[in-house]
PDB file of C-alpha atoms in Angstrom:
ATOM      1  CA  UNK M   1      12.953  14.212   2.876  1.00  0.00           C
ATOM      2  CA  UNK M   2      16.874  15.390   1.961  1.00  0.00           C
ATOM      3  CA  UNK M   3      16.150  18.908   3.916  1.00  0.00           C
ATOM      4  CA  UNK M   4      16.064  16.028   7.196  1.00  0.00           C
ATOM      5  CA  UNK M   5      19.381  14.593   6.260  1.00  0.00           C
ATOM      6  CA  UNK M   6      21.251  15.308   9.544  1.00  0.00           C
ATOM      7  CA  UNK M   7      18.005  14.572  11.839  1.00  0.00           C
ATOM      8  CA  UNK M   8      18.630  11.579  14.237  1.00  0.00           C
ATOM      9  CA  UNK M   9      15.598   9.297  14.206  1.00  0.00           C
ATOM     10  CA  UNK M  10      13.664  10.353  17.134  1.00  0.00           C
ATOM     11  CA  UNK M  11      13.950  13.737  15.440  1.00  0.00           C
ATOM     12  CA  UNK M  12      11.965  12.867  12.595  1.00  0.00           C
ATOM     13  CA  UNK M  13       7.448  12.925  12.640  1.00  0.00           C
ATOM     14  CA  UNK M  14       6.143   9.875  12.456  1.00  0.00           C
ATOM     15  CA  UNK M  15       5.923   9.833   8.381  1.00  0.00           C
ATOM     16  CA  UNK M  16       8.866  10.951   7.818  1.00  0.00           C
ATOM     17  CA  UNK M  17      10.255   7.570   9.610  1.00  0.00           C
ATOM     18  CA  UNK M  18       7.537   5.815   7.590  1.00  0.00           C
ATOM     19  CA  UNK M  19       8.627   7.012   4.298  1.00  0.00           C
ATOM     20  CA  UNK M  20      12.181   5.937   5.727  1.00  0.00           C
ATOM     21  CA  UNK M  21      11.480   2.450   6.352  1.00  0.00           C
ATOM     22  CA  UNK M  22       9.579   2.575   3.019  1.00  0.00           C
ATOM     23  CA  UNK M  23      12.549   3.474   1.014  1.00  0.00           C
ATOM     24  CA  UNK M  24      15.142   1.043   3.196  1.00  0.00           C
ATOM     25  CA  UNK M  25      12.735  -1.557   2.106  1.00  0.00           C
ATOM     26  CA  UNK M  26      12.901  -0.733  -2.214  1.00  0.00           C
ATOM     27  CA  UNK M  27      16.266  -0.334  -1.968  1.00  0.00           C
ATOM     28  CA  UNK M  28      17.243  -3.516  -0.686  1.00  0.00           C
ATOM     29  CA  UNK M  29      16.739  -6.004  -3.342  1.00  0.00           C
ATOM     30  CA  UNK M  30      14.948  -8.976  -1.999  1.00  0.00           C
ATOM     31  CA  UNK M  31      12.714 -11.512  -3.888  1.00  0.00           C
ATOM     32  CA  UNK M  32       9.636 -11.179  -0.841  1.00  0.00           C
ATOM     33  CA  UNK M  33       9.220  -8.312   0.674  1.00  0.00           C
ATOM     34  CA  UNK M  34       6.352  -7.928   3.524  1.00  0.00           C
ATOM     35  CA  UNK M  35       4.513  -4.306   4.042  1.00  0.00           C
ATOM     36  CA  UNK M  36       2.706  -4.357   7.137  1.00  0.00           C
ATOM     37  CA  UNK M  37       0.542  -0.893   6.516  1.00  0.00           C
ATOM     38  CA  UNK M  38       3.718   0.642   4.974  1.00  0.00           C
ATOM     39  CA  UNK M  39       1.648   3.323   4.401  1.00  0.00           C
ATOM     40  CA  UNK M  40      -1.103   4.093   7.451  1.00  0.00           C
ATOM     41  CA  UNK M  41       0.711   7.541   8.975  1.00  0.00           C
ATOM     42  CA  UNK M  42       0.896   9.068   5.532  1.00  0.00           C
ATOM     43  CA  UNK M  43      -1.255  12.070   4.475  1.00  0.00           C
ATOM     44  CA  UNK M  44      -3.083  11.448   1.160  1.00  0.00           C
ATOM     45  CA  UNK M  45      -0.991  12.523  -1.369  1.00  0.00           C
ATOM     46  CA  UNK M  46       2.381  11.620   0.153  1.00  0.00           C
ATOM     47  CA  UNK M  47       0.147   7.756   0.470  1.00  0.00           C
ATOM     48  CA  UNK M  48      -0.501   7.737  -3.407  1.00  0.00           C
ATOM     49  CA  UNK M  49       3.246   9.203  -4.241  1.00  0.00           C
ATOM     50  CA  UNK M  50       4.441   5.889  -2.140  1.00  0.00           C
ATOM     51  CA  UNK M  51       2.219   3.442  -3.702  1.00  0.00           C
ATOM     52  CA  UNK M  52       2.833   4.416  -7.059  1.00  0.00           C
ATOM     53  CA  UNK M  53       6.577   4.237  -6.772  1.00  0.00           C
ATOM     54  CA  UNK M  54       6.631   1.053  -4.571  1.00  0.00           C
ATOM     55  CA  UNK M  55       4.393  -0.554  -7.141  1.00  0.00           C
ATOM     56  CA  UNK M  56       7.146   0.397  -9.676  1.00  0.00           C
ATOM     57  CA  UNK M  57      10.294  -1.092  -7.743  1.00  0.00           C
ATOM     58  CA  UNK M  58       8.418  -3.468  -6.577  1.00  0.00           C
ATOM     59  CA  UNK M  59       6.919  -4.905  -9.802  1.00  0.00           C
ATOM     60  CA  UNK M  60       8.927  -8.356 -10.109  1.00  0.00           C
ATOM     61  CA  UNK M  61       9.318  -9.512  -6.942  1.00  0.00           C
ATOM     62  CA  UNK M  62       6.414 -10.895  -4.524  1.00  0.00           C
ATOM     63  CA  UNK M  63       4.822  -8.472  -2.085  1.00  0.00           C
ATOM     64  CA  UNK M  64       2.637  -9.721   0.610  1.00  0.00           C
ATOM     65  CA  UNK M  65       1.177  -6.267   1.708  1.00  0.00           C
ATOM     66  CA  UNK M  66      -0.765  -6.126   4.732  1.00  0.00           C
ATOM     67  CA  UNK M  67      -3.118  -3.434   5.250  1.00  0.00           C
ATOM     68  CA  UNK M  68      -6.780  -2.649   7.023  1.00  0.00           C
ATOM     69  CA  UNK M  69      -7.431  -0.103   3.965  1.00  0.00           C
ATOM     70  CA  UNK M  70      -9.651  -1.104   1.415  1.00  0.00           C
ATOM     71  CA  UNK M  71      -9.008   1.749  -1.113  1.00  0.00           C
ATOM     72  CA  UNK M  72      -4.777   0.666  -0.754  1.00  0.00           C
ATOM     73  CA  UNK M  73      -6.013  -2.793  -1.285  1.00  0.00           C
ATOM     74  CA  UNK M  74      -8.511  -2.145  -3.840  1.00  0.00           C
ATOM     75  CA  UNK M  75      -5.863   0.184  -5.763  1.00  0.00           C
ATOM     76  CA  UNK M  76      -2.493  -2.020  -5.759  1.00  0.00           C
ATOM     77  CA  UNK M  77      -3.134  -5.717  -5.154  1.00  0.00           C
ATOM     78  CA  UNK M  78      -3.296  -7.789  -7.664  1.00  0.00           C
ATOM     79  CA  UNK M  79      -4.736 -10.826  -4.929  1.00  0.00           C
ATOM     80  CA  UNK M  80      -6.528 -10.002  -2.228  1.00  0.00           C
ATOM     81  CA  UNK M  81      -7.670 -12.066   0.655  1.00  0.00           C
ATOM     82  CA  UNK M  82      -9.964 -11.153   3.967  1.00  0.00           C
ATOM     83  CA  UNK M  83      -8.358 -12.460   7.215  1.00  0.00           C
ATOM     84  CA  UNK M  84     -11.074 -12.789   9.826  1.00  0.00           C
ATOM     85  CA  UNK M  85     -12.292 -14.320  12.533  1.00  0.00           C
ATOM     86  CA  UNK M  86      -9.342 -17.066  11.599  1.00  0.00           C
ATOM     87  CA  UNK M  87     -10.694 -17.626   7.895  1.00  0.00           C
ATOM     88  CA  UNK M  88      -8.940 -16.252   5.090  1.00  0.00           C
ATOM     89  CA  UNK M  89     -11.192 -15.548   2.046  1.00  0.00           C
ATOM     90  CA  UNK M  90     -10.024 -14.821  -1.311  1.00  0.00           C
ATOM     91  CA  UNK M  91     -11.394 -11.787  -3.323  1.00  0.00           C
ATOM     92  CA  UNK M  92     -11.708 -11.777  -6.498  1.00  0.00           C
ATOM     93  CA  UNK M  93      -9.635  -8.225  -7.872  1.00  0.00           C
ATOM     94  CA  UNK M  94      -9.937  -5.784 -10.706  1.00  0.00           C
ATOM     95  CA  UNK M  95      -7.783  -7.352 -13.460  1.00  0.00           C
ATOM     96  CA  UNK M  96      -4.524  -5.303 -14.508  1.00  0.00           C
ATOM     97  CA  UNK M  97      -3.245  -2.957 -15.205  1.00  0.00           C
ATOM     98  CA  UNK M  98      -2.377  -1.915 -11.483  1.00  0.00           C
ATOM     99  CA  UNK M  99      -1.863   0.544  -9.249  1.00  0.00           C
ATOM    100  CA  UNK M 100      -5.379   1.940 -10.421  1.00  0.00           C
ATOM    101  CA  UNK M 101      -6.637   5.416 -11.407  1.00  0.00           C
ATOM    102  CA  UNK M 102      -7.966   6.952  -8.345  1.00  0.00           C
ATOM    103  CA  UNK M 103     -11.286   8.474 -10.479  1.00  0.00           C
ATOM    104  CA  UNK M 104     -11.172   5.110 -12.140  1.00  0.00           C
ATOM    105  CA  UNK M 105     -15.159   4.268 -11.712  1.00  0.00           C
ATOM    106  CA  UNK M 106     -14.840   0.137 -11.924  1.00  0.00           C
ATOM    107  CA  UNK M 107     -11.976   0.915  -8.970  1.00  0.00           C
ATOM    108  CA  UNK M 108     -14.400   2.924  -7.203  1.00  0.00           C
ATOM    109  CA  UNK M 109     -16.837   0.206  -7.244  1.00  0.00           C
ATOM    110  CA  UNK M 110     -14.740  -2.341  -6.184  1.00  0.00           C
ATOM    111  CA  UNK M 111     -13.587  -0.296  -3.363  1.00  0.00           C
ATOM    112  CA  UNK M 112     -17.043   0.017  -2.057  1.00  0.00           C
ATOM    113  CA  UNK M 113     -17.720  -3.231  -2.451  1.00  0.00           C
ATOM    114  CA  UNK M 114     -15.207  -4.335  -0.415  1.00  0.00           C
ATOM    115  CA  UNK M 115     -15.718  -1.958   2.410  1.00  0.00           C
ATOM    116  CA  UNK M 116     -19.265  -3.743   2.293  1.00  0.00           C
ATOM    117  CA  UNK M 117     -17.723  -6.533   2.463  1.00  0.00           C
ATOM    118  CA  UNK M 118     -15.736  -5.833   5.310  1.00  0.00           C
ATOM    119  CA  UNK M 119     -18.310  -4.353   7.373  1.00  0.00           C
ATOM    120  CA  UNK M 120     -20.745  -7.354   7.118  1.00  0.00           C
TER     121      UNK M 120
END
């Protein structure tokens, strides 16, 4: 984003605006952080990098991440809840460490099982 430091917010792309919003959240030292679809408009490479950065910088805080992405939830969440038809169901996540490596077979299988639950 350094190349865009002189730009106004309306001159930034959606992904750039989202990265600025994530950066603003990460620099605040709040004990509880709400992230509502924080990586959704990012390309896959940037999304993975931002997930890892956010995980690292928010490690000792309580973070509520709202996402519709089973890959994201499987990769970085140590508690997963599925909210459907006004019912909240706890899903047993993979054990630490997090974030999961994207080529980890257990992670890939867990992601597929979570996707099946979402499609059911």
